[in-house]
Coordinates of C-alpha atoms and ligand atoms in Angstrom, one line a residue:
X995 CA 62.0 26.1 185.5
X996 CA 63.8 29.0 184.9
X997 CA 64.2 31.6 187.7
X998 CA 65.8 34.3 185.4
X999 CA 62.8 36.1 183.8
X1000 CA 65.0 37.3 180.8
X1001 CA 61.3 36.7 178.8
X1002 CA 59.8 39.2 180.6
X1003 CA 59.9 42.5 177.9
X1004 CA 58.6 45.7 180.1
X1005 CA 56.8 48.8 178.7
X1006 CA 54.1 51.2 179.3
X1007 CA 51.2 50.0 181.1
X1008 CA 48.6 51.8 178.4
X1009 CA 45.0 49.3 178.7
X1010 CA 44.7 47.1 181.9
X1011 CA 44.0 43.6 182.1
X1012 CA 46.0 40.5 181.5
X1013 CA 45.6 37.9 179.3
X1014 CA 47.5 34.5 177.7
X1015 CA 47.6 34.0 173.8
X1016 CA 49.2 33.5 171.1
X1017 CA 51.2 36.3 169.4
X1018 CA 50.4 37.6 166.0
X1019 CA 52.6 39.4 164.0
X1020 CA 51.4 42.8 162.5
X1021 CA 54.1 44.5 159.9
X1022 CA 52.9 47.7 158.8
X1023 CA 56.0 48.5 157.1
X1024 CA 56.8 48.7 154.0
X1025 CA 56.7 45.3 153.0
X1026 CA 58.4 43.7 150.3
X1027 CA 56.6 43.3 147.3
X1028 CA 56.7 39.7 145.9
X1029 CA 55.3 38.2 143.0
X1030 CA 53.4 35.6 144.9
X1031 CA 51.5 33.2 142.3
X1032 CA 47.8 33.5 142.7
X1033 CA 45.2 30.2 142.3
X1034 CA 41.8 31.9 142.5
X1035 CA 41.7 34.7 139.8
X1036 CA 38.2 35.8 140.6
X1037 CA 38.6 36.7 144.5
X1038 CA 42.2 38.5 143.5
X1039 CA 40.5 40.7 141.2
X1040 CA 37.4 40.9 144.2
X1041 CA 40.1 42.1 146.4
X1042 CA 41.6 44.5 143.7
X1043 CA 38.2 46.1 143.4
X1044 CA 37.8 46.8 146.9
X1045 CA 41.2 47.9 147.6
X1046 CA 40.2 50.9 144.6
X1047 CA 37.2 51.7 146.2
X1048 CA 38.4 51.8 149.9
X1049 CA 40.9 54.2 147.9
X1050 CA 38.6 56.3 147.0
X1051 CA 36.5 56.3 149.9
X1052 CA 39.6 57.6 151.7
X1053 CA 40.8 60.1 149.1
X1054 CA 36.8 61.5 148.9
X1055 CA 36.9 61.9 152.7
X1056 CA 40.5 64.0 152.7
X1057 CA 39.1 66.0 149.8
X1058 CA 35.9 67.1 151.3
X1059 CA 37.9 68.6 154.1
X1060 CA 41.0 69.8 152.5
X1061 CA 39.1 72.1 149.9
X1062 CA 38.1 74.7 152.2
X1063 CA 41.4 74.6 153.9
X1064 CA 43.8 74.3 151.4
X1065 CA 42.0 76.0 148.2
X1066 CA 41.3 74.7 145.0
X1067 CA 44.4 74.2 143.7
X1068 CA 46.2 72.1 146.6
X1069 CA 42.7 70.5 147.0
X1070 CA 43.0 69.8 143.7
X1071 CA 45.7 67.1 144.5
X1072 CA 43.4 64.9 145.7
X1073 CA 41.0 65.3 143.4
X1074 CA 43.4 64.1 140.5
X1075 CA 44.5 61.1 142.2
X1076 CA 40.5 60.5 142.5
X1077 CA 40.5 60.8 138.9
X1078 CA 43.6 58.3 138.1
X1079 CA 41.5 55.6 140.3
X1080 CA 38.8 55.8 138.1
X1081 CA 41.0 55.9 134.7
X1082 CA 39.6 53.6 132.3
X1083 CA 42.7 52.3 130.7
X1084 CA 45.0 52.2 134.0
X1085 CA 42.6 49.7 135.2
X1086 CA 41.7 47.6 132.4
X1087 CA 45.4 47.0 132.0
X1088 CA 46.0 46.4 135.3
X1089 CA 43.0 43.5 135.6
X1090 CA 44.0 42.2 132.6
X1091 CA 47.6 41.8 133.8
X1092 CA 46.3 39.8 137.1
X1093 CA 43.8 37.8 134.8
X1094 CA 46.6 36.7 132.6
X1095 CA 49.9 36.8 134.6
X1096 CA 47.8 35.4 137.8
X1097 CA 50.2 36.5 140.2
X1098 CA 48.8 39.1 143.3
X1099 CA 47.5 42.3 142.4
X1100 CA 49.9 44.0 144.9
X1101 CA 52.7 43.4 142.4
X1102 CA 50.9 44.4 139.4
X1103 CA 49.7 47.4 141.0
X1104 CA 53.4 48.2 142.0
X1105 CA 55.3 46.9 138.7
X1106 CA 52.8 48.7 136.0
X1107 CA 52.2 52.0 138.6
X1108 CA 56.2 52.5 139.1
X1109 CA 56.5 51.9 135.2
X1110 CA 54.7 55.4 134.6
X1111 CA 56.1 57.1 137.8
X1112 CA 59.7 55.9 136.7
X1113 CA 59.7 57.9 133.2
X1114 CA 58.5 60.6 135.0
X1115 CA 61.2 61.3 137.5
X1116 CA 63.1 61.0 134.5
X1117 CA 62.2 64.3 133.1
X1118 CA 63.6 67.4 133.8
X1119 CA 60.8 69.3 134.2
X1120 CA 60.1 69.9 138.5
X1121 CA 56.2 69.7 137.5
X1122 CA 56.4 66.0 136.4
X1123 CA 58.7 65.1 138.9
X1124 CA 55.8 66.5 141.7
X1125 CA 53.1 64.7 140.1
X1126 CA 55.1 61.7 140.1
X1127 CA 55.3 61.8 143.8
X1128 CA 50.7 61.9 143.6
X1129 CA 51.1 58.8 141.8
X1130 CA 53.4 56.9 144.2
X1131 CA 51.2 57.8 146.7
X1132 CA 48.1 56.4 145.1
X1133 CA 49.9 53.4 144.3
X1134 CA 51.0 53.4 147.8
X1135 CA 47.5 53.6 148.6
X1136 CA 46.0 50.9 146.4
X1137 CA 48.6 48.5 147.7
X1138 CA 48.0 49.2 152.0
X1139 CA 44.0 48.7 150.8
X1140 CA 45.2 45.3 149.3
X1141 CA 47.4 44.2 151.9
X1142 CA 44.8 45.4 154.1
X1143 CA 42.6 42.9 152.4
X1144 CA 45.1 40.2 152.8
X1145 CA 45.3 40.4 156.5
X1146 CA 41.9 40.5 157.3
X1147 CA 40.9 36.9 156.0
X1148 CA 44.9 35.8 157.5
X1149 CA 44.3 37.0 161.3
X1150 CA 42.6 34.6 163.5
X1151 CA 41.0 34.7 166.3
X1152 CA 42.1 35.4 170.3
X1153 CA 45.7 36.3 169.4
X1154 CA 47.8 39.0 170.7
X1155 CA 48.8 41.9 168.1
X1156 CA 52.5 42.5 167.8
X1157 CA 53.5 45.5 166.1
X1158 CA 55.8 48.6 165.8
X1159 CA 52.7 50.7 165.7
X1160 CA 49.7 51.3 165.7
X1161 CA 46.6 53.3 165.2
X1162 CA 43.0 54.0 166.7
X1163 CA 41.8 52.3 163.3
X1164 CA 43.9 49.6 163.5
X1165 CA 43.1 49.0 166.7
X1166 CA 39.2 48.9 166.2
X1167 CA 39.5 46.8 163.8
X1168 CA 41.5 44.1 165.1
X1169 CA 39.1 44.0 167.6
X1170 CA 36.3 42.4 165.5
X1171 CA 38.2 39.2 164.9
X1172 CA 38.1 39.1 169.1
X1173 CA 41.9 40.2 169.9
X1174 CA 43.1 39.7 172.9
X1175 CA 45.9 42.0 173.6
X1176 CA 48.3 44.9 172.0
X1177 CA 51.6 44.7 172.2
X1178 CA 53.7 47.8 170.4
X1179 CA 57.1 48.6 170.2
X1180 CA 56.4 52.7 170.1
X1181 CA 53.6 54.4 171.4
X1182 CA 52.5 56.1 174.7
X1183 CA 49.8 56.1 177.4
X1184 CA 47.5 58.9 176.2
X1185 CA 47.9 57.7 172.0
X1186 CA 44.3 57.5 170.8
X1187 CA 45.2 53.9 170.0
X1188 CA 45.6 53.2 174.0
X1189 CA 42.8 54.6 174.4
X1190 CA 40.6 53.4 172.0
X1191 CA 42.2 49.7 173.7
X1192 CA 41.0 50.7 176.7
X1193 CA 37.3 51.3 175.4
X1194 CA 37.5 48.2 174.3
X1195 CA 38.4 46.7 177.2
X1196 CA 41.5 45.2 175.6
X1197 CA 44.8 44.8 177.5
X1198 CA 47.5 47.0 176.0
X1199 CA 51.5 46.9 176.6
X1200 CA 53.2 50.2 174.2
X1201 CA 56.6 51.7 174.1
X1202 CA 58.5 48.0 174.3
X1203 CA 61.1 48.9 171.7
X1204 CA 62.2 45.6 170.7
X1205 CA 58.9 43.6 171.1
X1206 CA 58.5 43.0 167.4
X1207 CA 62.4 41.7 167.2
X1208 CA 62.2 39.6 170.0
X1209 CA 58.5 37.9 169.8
X1210 CA 57.9 35.3 167.2
X1211 CA 54.9 34.3 165.4
X1212 CA 52.5 32.0 167.5
X1213 CA 54.7 32.4 170.6
X1214 CA 52.6 32.2 173.3
X1215 CA 52.4 35.4 175.2
X1216 CA 51.0 36.9 178.7
X1217 CA 50.4 40.5 178.1
X1218 CA 49.7 42.1 181.6
X1219 CA 48.5 45.5 181.2
X1220 CA 48.6 46.4 184.4
X1221 CA 52.1 46.1 185.4
X1222 CA 53.0 47.4 181.5
X1223 CA 55.0 43.5 180.9
X1224 CA 55.2 41.0 177.7
X1225 CA 56.1 37.5 179.3
X1226 CA 57.4 35.3 175.9
X1227 CA 57.0 31.8 176.4
X1228 CA 56.0 31.8 180.0
X1229 CA 57.7 29.0 181.7
X1230 CA 55.0 26.8 184.2
X1231 CA 55.7 28.9 187.3
X1232 CA 54.8 32.2 185.4
X1233 CA 51.6 30.3 183.8
X1234 CA 50.4 29.5 187.5
X1235 CA 51.3 33.2 188.8
X1236 CA 49.2 34.5 186.2
X1237 CA 46.1 32.0 185.9
X1238 CA 46.1 32.9 189.2
X1239 CA 46.0 36.5 188.3
X1240 CA 43.2 36.1 186.3
X1241 CA 40.9 34.4 188.2
X1242 CA 41.8 36.6 191.2
X1243 CA 40.2 39.5 188.1
X1244 CA 37.5 37.5 187.4
X1245 CA 36.7 37.6 191.4
X1246 CA 37.4 41.2 191.5
X1247 CA 35.2 42.0 188.4
X1248 CA 32.5 39.9 190.3
X1249 CA 32.6 42.0 193.2
X1250 CA 32.7 45.3 191.6
X1251 CA 29.8 44.6 189.5
X1252 CA 27.9 44.5 193.0
X1253 CA 28.6 48.2 193.4
X1254 CA 26.5 49.2 190.0
X1255 CA 23.8 50.3 192.2
X1256 CA 25.4 52.4 195.0
X1257 CA 26.8 55.9 194.0
X1258 CA 29.9 57.1 194.0
X1259 CA 30.4 58.6 197.6
X1260 CA 33.5 58.8 200.2
X1261 CA 33.0 57.3 203.6
X1262 CA 32.4 61.0 204.3
X1263 CA 29.6 61.6 202.2
X1264 CA 31.1 63.1 199.3
X1265 CA 29.6 62.9 196.2
X1266 CA 31.2 62.6 193.0
X1267 CA 29.6 62.2 189.5
X1268 CA 31.5 59.6 187.4
X1269 CA 30.4 59.6 184.0
X1270 CA 31.4 57.9 181.3
X1271 CA 33.5 58.8 177.9
X1272 CA 32.4 57.2 174.6
X1273 CA 34.7 56.4 171.8
X1274 CA 33.0 53.4 170.0
X1275 CA 29.1 53.3 169.7
X1276 CA 29.7 49.5 171.1
X1277 CA 30.5 50.5 174.2
X1278 CA 26.7 52.1 174.7
X1279 CA 25.5 48.8 176.6
X1280 CA 28.3 48.8 178.8
X1281 CA 28.0 52.6 180.0
X1282 CA 24.0 51.9 180.9
X1283 CA 25.2 48.2 182.4
X1284 CA 27.6 49.8 184.2
X1285 CA 25.8 52.8 185.6
X1286 CA 27.7 56.0 184.4
X1287 CA 26.1 58.6 185.7
X1288 CA 25.9 60.0 182.3
X1289 CA 28.5 60.7 179.3
X1290 CA 31.1 62.9 180.3
X1291 CA 32.3 63.1 176.5
X1292 CA 31.7 61.6 173.2
X1293 CA 34.7 61.6 170.9
X1294 CA 32.5 61.9 167.8
X1295 CA 35.7 62.0 165.3
X1296 CA 35.9 58.4 166.6
X1297 CA 32.9 57.3 166.1
X1298 CA 33.4 58.8 162.1
X1299 CA 36.0 57.0 161.6
X1300 CA 34.5 54.5 159.0
X1301 CA 32.6 57.3 157.3
X1302 CA 33.7 57.7 153.8
X1303 CA 32.9 61.6 153.9
X1304 CA 31.6 63.1 157.0
X1305 CA 28.0 62.0 157.5
X1306 CA 25.6 64.5 156.8
X1307 CA 23.2 66.6 159.0
X1308 CA 20.5 64.0 159.3
X1309 CA 23.3 61.2 159.9
X1310 CA 24.8 62.8 162.6
X1311 CA 21.5 64.0 164.5
X1312 CA 20.5 60.0 164.3
X1313 CA 23.7 59.0 166.0
X1314 CA 23.9 61.6 168.8
X1315 CA 19.4 61.1 169.0
X1316 CA 20.5 57.2 169.6
X1317 CA 22.9 58.4 172.0
X1318 CA 21.2 60.5 174.2
X1319 CA 17.8 58.8 174.0
X1320 CA 19.7 55.7 175.2
X1321 CA 21.3 57.5 178.6
X1322 CA 18.2 59.5 179.2
X1323 CA 17.0 61.1 181.7
X1324 CA 21.4 61.3 182.2
X1325 CA 23.1 63.8 180.2
X1326 CA 25.5 63.8 177.3
X1327 CA 28.4 65.7 176.6
X1328 CA 28.9 65.7 172.9
X1329 CA 32.0 67.1 171.8
X1330 CA 32.8 68.6 168.2
X1331 CA 34.7 66.9 165.7
X1332 CA 38.4 67.1 167.2
X1333 CA 40.8 66.1 164.2
X1334 CA 44.0 66.0 163.4
X1335 CA 47.0 65.7 165.9
X1336 CA 46.7 61.5 165.8
X1337 CA 43.5 61.5 164.8
X1338 CA 42.2 61.0 161.1
X1339 CA 42.8 62.9 158.6
X1340 CA 45.4 65.4 158.7
X1341 CA 47.9 62.3 158.2
X1342 CA 47.6 62.6 154.9
X1343 CA 47.8 66.3 154.8
X1344 CA 51.7 65.4 156.1
X1345 CA 52.0 68.6 158.5
X1346 CA 55.0 68.8 160.1
X1347 CA 53.6 69.1 163.7
X1348 CA 50.2 67.6 163.5
X1349 CA 49.8 68.1 167.3
X1350 CA 50.4 71.9 167.2
X1351 CA 48.9 72.2 163.6
X1352 CA 45.5 72.0 162.2
X1353 CA 43.3 70.1 164.7
X1354 CA 40.5 70.8 166.9
X1355 CA 38.2 74.0 167.1
X1356 CA 40.7 75.6 164.6
X1357 CA 39.8 72.8 161.6
X1358 CA 36.2 73.4 162.5
X1359 CA 36.3 77.6 162.3
X1360 CA 38.0 77.4 159.1
X1361 CA 35.5 74.5 157.5
X1362 CA 32.0 76.6 158.8
X1363 CA 29.7 74.3 156.9
X1364 CA 31.6 71.0 157.7
X1365 CA 31.0 73.1 161.8
X1366 CA 27.5 74.2 160.9
X1367 CA 26.6 70.7 160.2
X1368 CA 27.5 69.5 163.3
X1369 CA 26.3 71.4 165.5
X1370 CA 23.1 71.6 164.1
X1371 CA 22.8 67.7 164.1
X1372 CA 24.0 68.3 168.0
X1373 CA 21.5 70.5 168.9
X1374 CA 18.6 69.0 167.1
X1375 CA 19.6 65.6 169.1
X1376 CA 19.0 68.0 172.5
X1377 CA 15.2 68.1 171.9
X1378 CA 14.8 65.9 175.6
X1379 CA 17.1 68.1 177.2
X1380 CA 20.0 66.5 177.9
X1381 CA 22.6 67.3 175.2
X1382 CA 25.8 69.3 176.0
X1383 CA 27.6 70.2 173.6
X1384 CA 31.6 71.1 173.9
X1385 CA 34.0 72.5 171.8
X1386 CA 38.0 70.8 171.5
X1387 CA 41.2 72.5 171.8
X1388 CA 39.9 76.0 172.7
X1389 CA 43.4 78.2 172.8
X1390 CA 41.4 81.7 173.3
X1391 CA 38.1 83.3 174.0
X1392 CA 37.9 84.8 170.2
X1393 CA 37.5 81.2 169.1
X1394 CA 34.7 80.5 171.8
X1395 CA 33.3 83.8 170.3
X1396 CA 33.2 82.6 167.2
X1397 CA 32.1 79.4 167.5
X1398 CA 29.2 80.5 169.9
X1399 CA 28.0 83.4 166.9
X1400 CA 28.1 80.1 164.6
X1401 CA 25.8 77.6 167.1
X1402 CA 23.3 81.0 167.5
X1403 CA 23.3 81.3 163.9
X1404 CA 22.1 77.5 163.7
X1405 CA 19.8 77.9 166.5
X1406 CA 18.1 80.5 164.7
X1407 CA 18.0 78.4 161.0
X1408 CA 16.3 75.7 163.0
X1409 CA 13.9 78.0 164.7
X1410 CA 12.7 79.2 161.7
X1411 CA 12.7 75.6 160.5
X1412 CA 10.2 74.8 163.5
X1413 CA 12.6 72.0 164.5
X1414 CA 12.9 70.9 168.5
X1415 CA 15.7 71.5 170.4
X1416 CA 16.5 72.6 173.8
X1417 CA 17.1 76.6 173.6
X1418 CA 19.2 76.8 176.8
X1419 CA 21.6 74.3 175.6
X1420 CA 24.9 73.9 178.0
X1421 CA 27.9 74.9 176.1
X1422 CA 31.3 74.0 177.4
X1423 CA 35.1 73.8 176.7
X1424 CA 37.7 71.5 177.0
X1425 CA 40.8 72.9 178.4
X1426 CA 43.6 71.3 177.4
X1427 CA 45.9 73.8 176.4
X1428 CA 47.8 75.9 178.8
X1429 CA 46.4 79.2 177.6
X1430 CA 42.9 78.0 178.4
X1431 CA 43.8 76.8 181.8
X1432 CA 45.5 80.3 182.7
X1433 CA 42.6 82.1 180.8
X1434 CA 40.1 79.7 183.0
X1435 CA 38.1 82.6 184.6
X1436 CA 37.9 84.9 181.7
X1437 CA 36.4 81.1 179.7
X1438 CA 33.9 80.8 183.1
X1439 CA 32.2 83.9 182.4
X1440 CA 31.5 82.5 178.5
X1441 CA 30.7 78.7 178.9
X1442 CA 28.3 76.9 181.2
X1443 CA 30.7 74.2 181.6
X1444 CA 34.4 73.1 181.0
X1445 CA 35.7 69.8 181.4
X1446 CA 39.8 69.2 181.8
X1447 CA 41.7 67.1 178.9
X1448 CA 44.3 66.1 180.6
X1449 CA 45.8 63.9 177.7
X1450 CA 46.6 67.1 176.1
X1451 CA 46.7 69.6 178.7
X1452 CA 50.3 67.1 180.2
X1453 CA 51.6 67.3 176.4
X1454 CA 51.1 71.1 175.7
X1455 CA 52.1 72.0 179.6
X1456 CA 55.4 69.6 179.6
X1457 CA 56.4 69.7 175.8
X1458 CA 56.1 66.2 175.6
X1459 CA 54.6 64.5 173.3
X1460 CA 51.6 62.1 174.6
X1461 CA 52.4 59.5 171.8
X1462 CA 56.0 59.1 172.0
X1463 CA 57.8 56.2 174.0
X1464 CA 60.9 57.9 174.5
X1465 CA 59.7 60.5 176.1
X1466 CA 57.4 59.0 177.9
X1467 CA 58.9 58.8 181.7
X1468 CA 58.7 62.7 181.1
X1469 CA 55.0 62.8 180.2
X1470 CA 54.2 63.3 184.3
X1471 CA 50.8 63.6 185.4
X1472 CA 52.3 64.1 189.0
X1473 CA 54.7 66.9 187.7
X1474 CA 54.0 69.7 190.1
X1475 CA 53.4 72.1 187.3
X1476 CA 50.6 69.8 186.0
X1477 CA 49.2 69.5 190.0
X1478 CA 49.1 73.3 190.2
X1479 CA 47.7 73.9 187.3
X1480 CA 44.8 71.1 187.8
X1481 CA 44.3 72.9 191.1
X1482 CA 43.7 76.6 189.5
X1483 CA 41.2 75.2 186.8
X1484 CA 38.9 73.5 189.6
X1485 CA 39.1 76.5 192.1
X1486 CA 38.8 79.4 189.7
X1487 CA 36.1 77.1 187.5
X1488 CA 34.2 76.3 190.8
X1489 CA 34.7 79.9 192.2
X1490 CA 33.3 80.8 189.0
X1491 CA 30.6 78.7 190.0
X1492 CA 30.6 76.5 186.8
X1493 CA 30.8 72.4 186.1
X1494 CA 34.5 71.7 186.1
X1495 CA 35.0 67.6 184.7
X1496 CA 37.5 65.8 183.9
X1497 CA 37.2 63.2 180.9
X1498 CA 41.6 63.1 180.7
X1499 CA 42.8 59.3 181.3
X1500 CA 44.3 60.7 184.4
X1501 CA 40.7 60.7 185.9
X1502 CA 40.6 56.9 185.5
X1503 CA 44.5 56.6 187.0
X1504 CA 43.9 54.8 190.4
X1505 CA 46.9 56.5 192.1
X1506 CA 45.3 59.8 190.6
X1507 CA 42.1 60.0 191.6
X1508 CA 42.1 60.4 195.4
X1509 CA 44.5 63.5 194.7
X1510 CA 42.0 64.8 192.0
X1511 CA 39.1 64.3 194.5
X1512 CA 40.9 66.2 197.4
X1513 CA 41.5 68.8 195.2
X1514 CA 37.8 69.5 194.8
X1515 CA 37.1 67.9 191.7
X1516 CA 33.6 66.4 191.8
X1517 CA 33.2 64.9 188.8
X1518 CA 35.3 63.0 185.9
X1519 CA 34.5 60.9 183.0
X1520 CA 36.3 57.6 182.4
X1521 CA 36.1 54.6 180.0
X1522 CA 32.9 52.2 181.0
X1523 CA 35.3 49.6 181.9
X1524 CA 37.3 51.7 184.7
X1525 CA 34.1 52.9 185.6
X1526 CA 33.7 49.8 188.7
X1527 CA 37.2 50.2 189.9
X1528 CA 37.1 54.3 189.9
X1529 CA 33.9 53.9 192.3
X1530 CA 35.4 51.2 194.6
X1531 CA 38.3 53.9 195.2
X1532 CA 36.4 56.5 195.9
X1533 CA 33.6 54.8 198.2
X1534 CA 37.1 53.9 199.9
X1535 CA 38.0 56.7 201.4
X1536 CA 37.5 60.1 203.5
X1537 CA 37.2 63.5 201.7
X1538 CA 38.5 65.0 204.9
X1539 CA 42.2 62.9 204.5
X1540 CA 42.1 63.5 200.5
X1541 CA 42.1 67.4 201.6
X1542 CA 45.2 67.0 203.2
X1543 CA 46.5 64.6 200.8
X1544 CA 46.2 66.8 198.0
X1545 CA 47.7 70.3 200.0
X1546 CA 51.0 68.5 200.5
X1547 CA 51.1 67.6 197.2
X1548 CA 50.5 71.4 196.0
X1549 CA 53.6 71.7 198.4
X1550 CA 56.2 68.9 196.6
X1551 CA 58.3 71.2 194.2
X1552 CA 59.1 67.9 192.1
X1553 CA 57.3 64.7 190.4
X1554 CA 59.2 61.9 191.8
X1555 CA 58.0 63.4 195.7
X1556 CA 54.6 63.6 194.7
X1557 CA 54.2 60.7 192.9
X1558 CA 56.0 58.3 195.9
X1559 CA 54.0 60.3 198.0
X1560 CA 50.7 59.1 195.9
X1561 CA 51.9 55.5 195.7
X1562 CA 52.6 55.4 199.4
X1563 CA 49.1 56.7 199.6
X1564 CA 47.7 54.1 197.8
X1565 CA 49.9 51.1 198.7
X1566 CA 48.6 51.7 202.2
X1567 CA 45.1 52.4 201.6
X1568 CA 44.0 50.8 198.3
X1569 CA 45.7 47.8 197.3
X1570 CA 43.7 45.3 199.0
X1571 CA 41.0 46.5 197.6
X1572 CA 42.0 45.6 194.0
X1573 CA 43.6 42.0 195.0
X1574 CA 47.4 43.7 194.5
X1575 CA 47.0 43.7 190.5
X1576 CA 49.2 46.8 190.4
Ligands
PEP1883 C1 42.4 64.8 176.9 O1 43.2 65.9 175.7 O2 42.5 64.5 177.4 C2 41.1 63.9 176.1 C3 40.1 64.0 176.7 O3 40.5 64.4 174.7 P1 41.3 63.7 173.4 O4 42.5 62.6 174.3 O5 40.4 63.2 172.7 O6 42.6 64.2 172.6
MG1884 MG1 42.5 66.2 174.0

């Protein structure tokens, strides 16, 4: 029995839950490519073909988006890359070498394509050097896809994935093999990978810095997504404690499940609308099961991560219609693509500051064709009058007006085409940029509702990257500027008579919920897995006392005061409700 607990790593609690399982080390960094022999040529060739197809898919997706914004010239790079993938001479010589030399495809691809790039790099022509980067890109893309292929067949079920960093799409991919947890060196609480982990109900601890150094393949781990801790090779005592906690957690889930049919009402009768965020189609049944009173945010960009090009109007219509029908008579708020930042495409466009770059509404307004296809599909799905449309990353009135013009144009077209839709479909915007928070009063005159996106609002208000663990200690939801800004949005929005909701992760934080309700927020949208717990918290409190609590918080001048105040309140009033898991 060890008493010193040097086997505990501390990080950021990114998705709640506890698991005990073995480590699977997932290395994404450029690995050394060795000339490993193969035994099954057919399988290697099949993997090679799949990797080529996947690379083409990715490039088509990038191309379809890049052409509008970057112009033919820059977008042509991606077209040229696609052509290289179709070059019969190159492909057949690669296939021939795999067959003859019987070495893993990634080695052959690296070796063969490097011959060209090395030659090009020797040239004195700057043009040739530039082109060699493009070809290098292609090579890395194929190798990455070959590795993924290999990885897929290697991973076993029920492991805890340990990696340096993880993307939202990796998170989804892993979930298909039933992983038990995510442990990463880098990343922050509101990175999209963490949000997806929460949606999938898989515990995650991120920003541990030395996880990949300290943890070895196959070691037994305990992941505590409440405290943000990972225990390596737990001793008997630690195992006993955690097995007990898992039991309590199951018991709590069981108890909370009984609340399903009760409203989210405070003890003095104030009812809070409890909505669900939808990131993955798989969540739909869970949302219905947990009796969400509607869907407060559909992250459409997340739904389409797997598509090679953006799905056409018909495909999108079918997806939105299915969601709207499933949640009927409740409402669903469909947010138009929020591409950019740490999500989907622009990674490949190599922006220097993606979070301050071509993201959300900016990208949509620059791509009216793509924007209109989505808007038409959303409007068409509204024929039962339970769909609302929401715009992401709005910073100015011009963006709202320009978008509304485009929406009107779509309505007119659909009317002419005789398509059924809700003529009064509600239009709302995310409040997630400080300029939007400041202009809330003016925005409220233009839209039917707003939803506060704290993940981005905090990031932009405090100038702290939401996905960077190095600065995660100053990414503070209880920063006085955040609390006062939220208060401003809620008060002004209510005064203007529009619906104000919140769909950022702060709405799902048990420590923050009492403050949010006290500030007067009466609608929140959280991942389906958080609904029972948040409902239980709401049902255990008096609105009266929360108003006082919020008032006190508005007067504090530092984060630490607000945080301590909220944590003390939580420990006094709520810790017992949730079996001391936090
Ligand atoms: C937010 O910013 O709070 C939000 C809900 O949007 P996303 O997390 O998708 O950026
Ligand atoms: Mg956002």
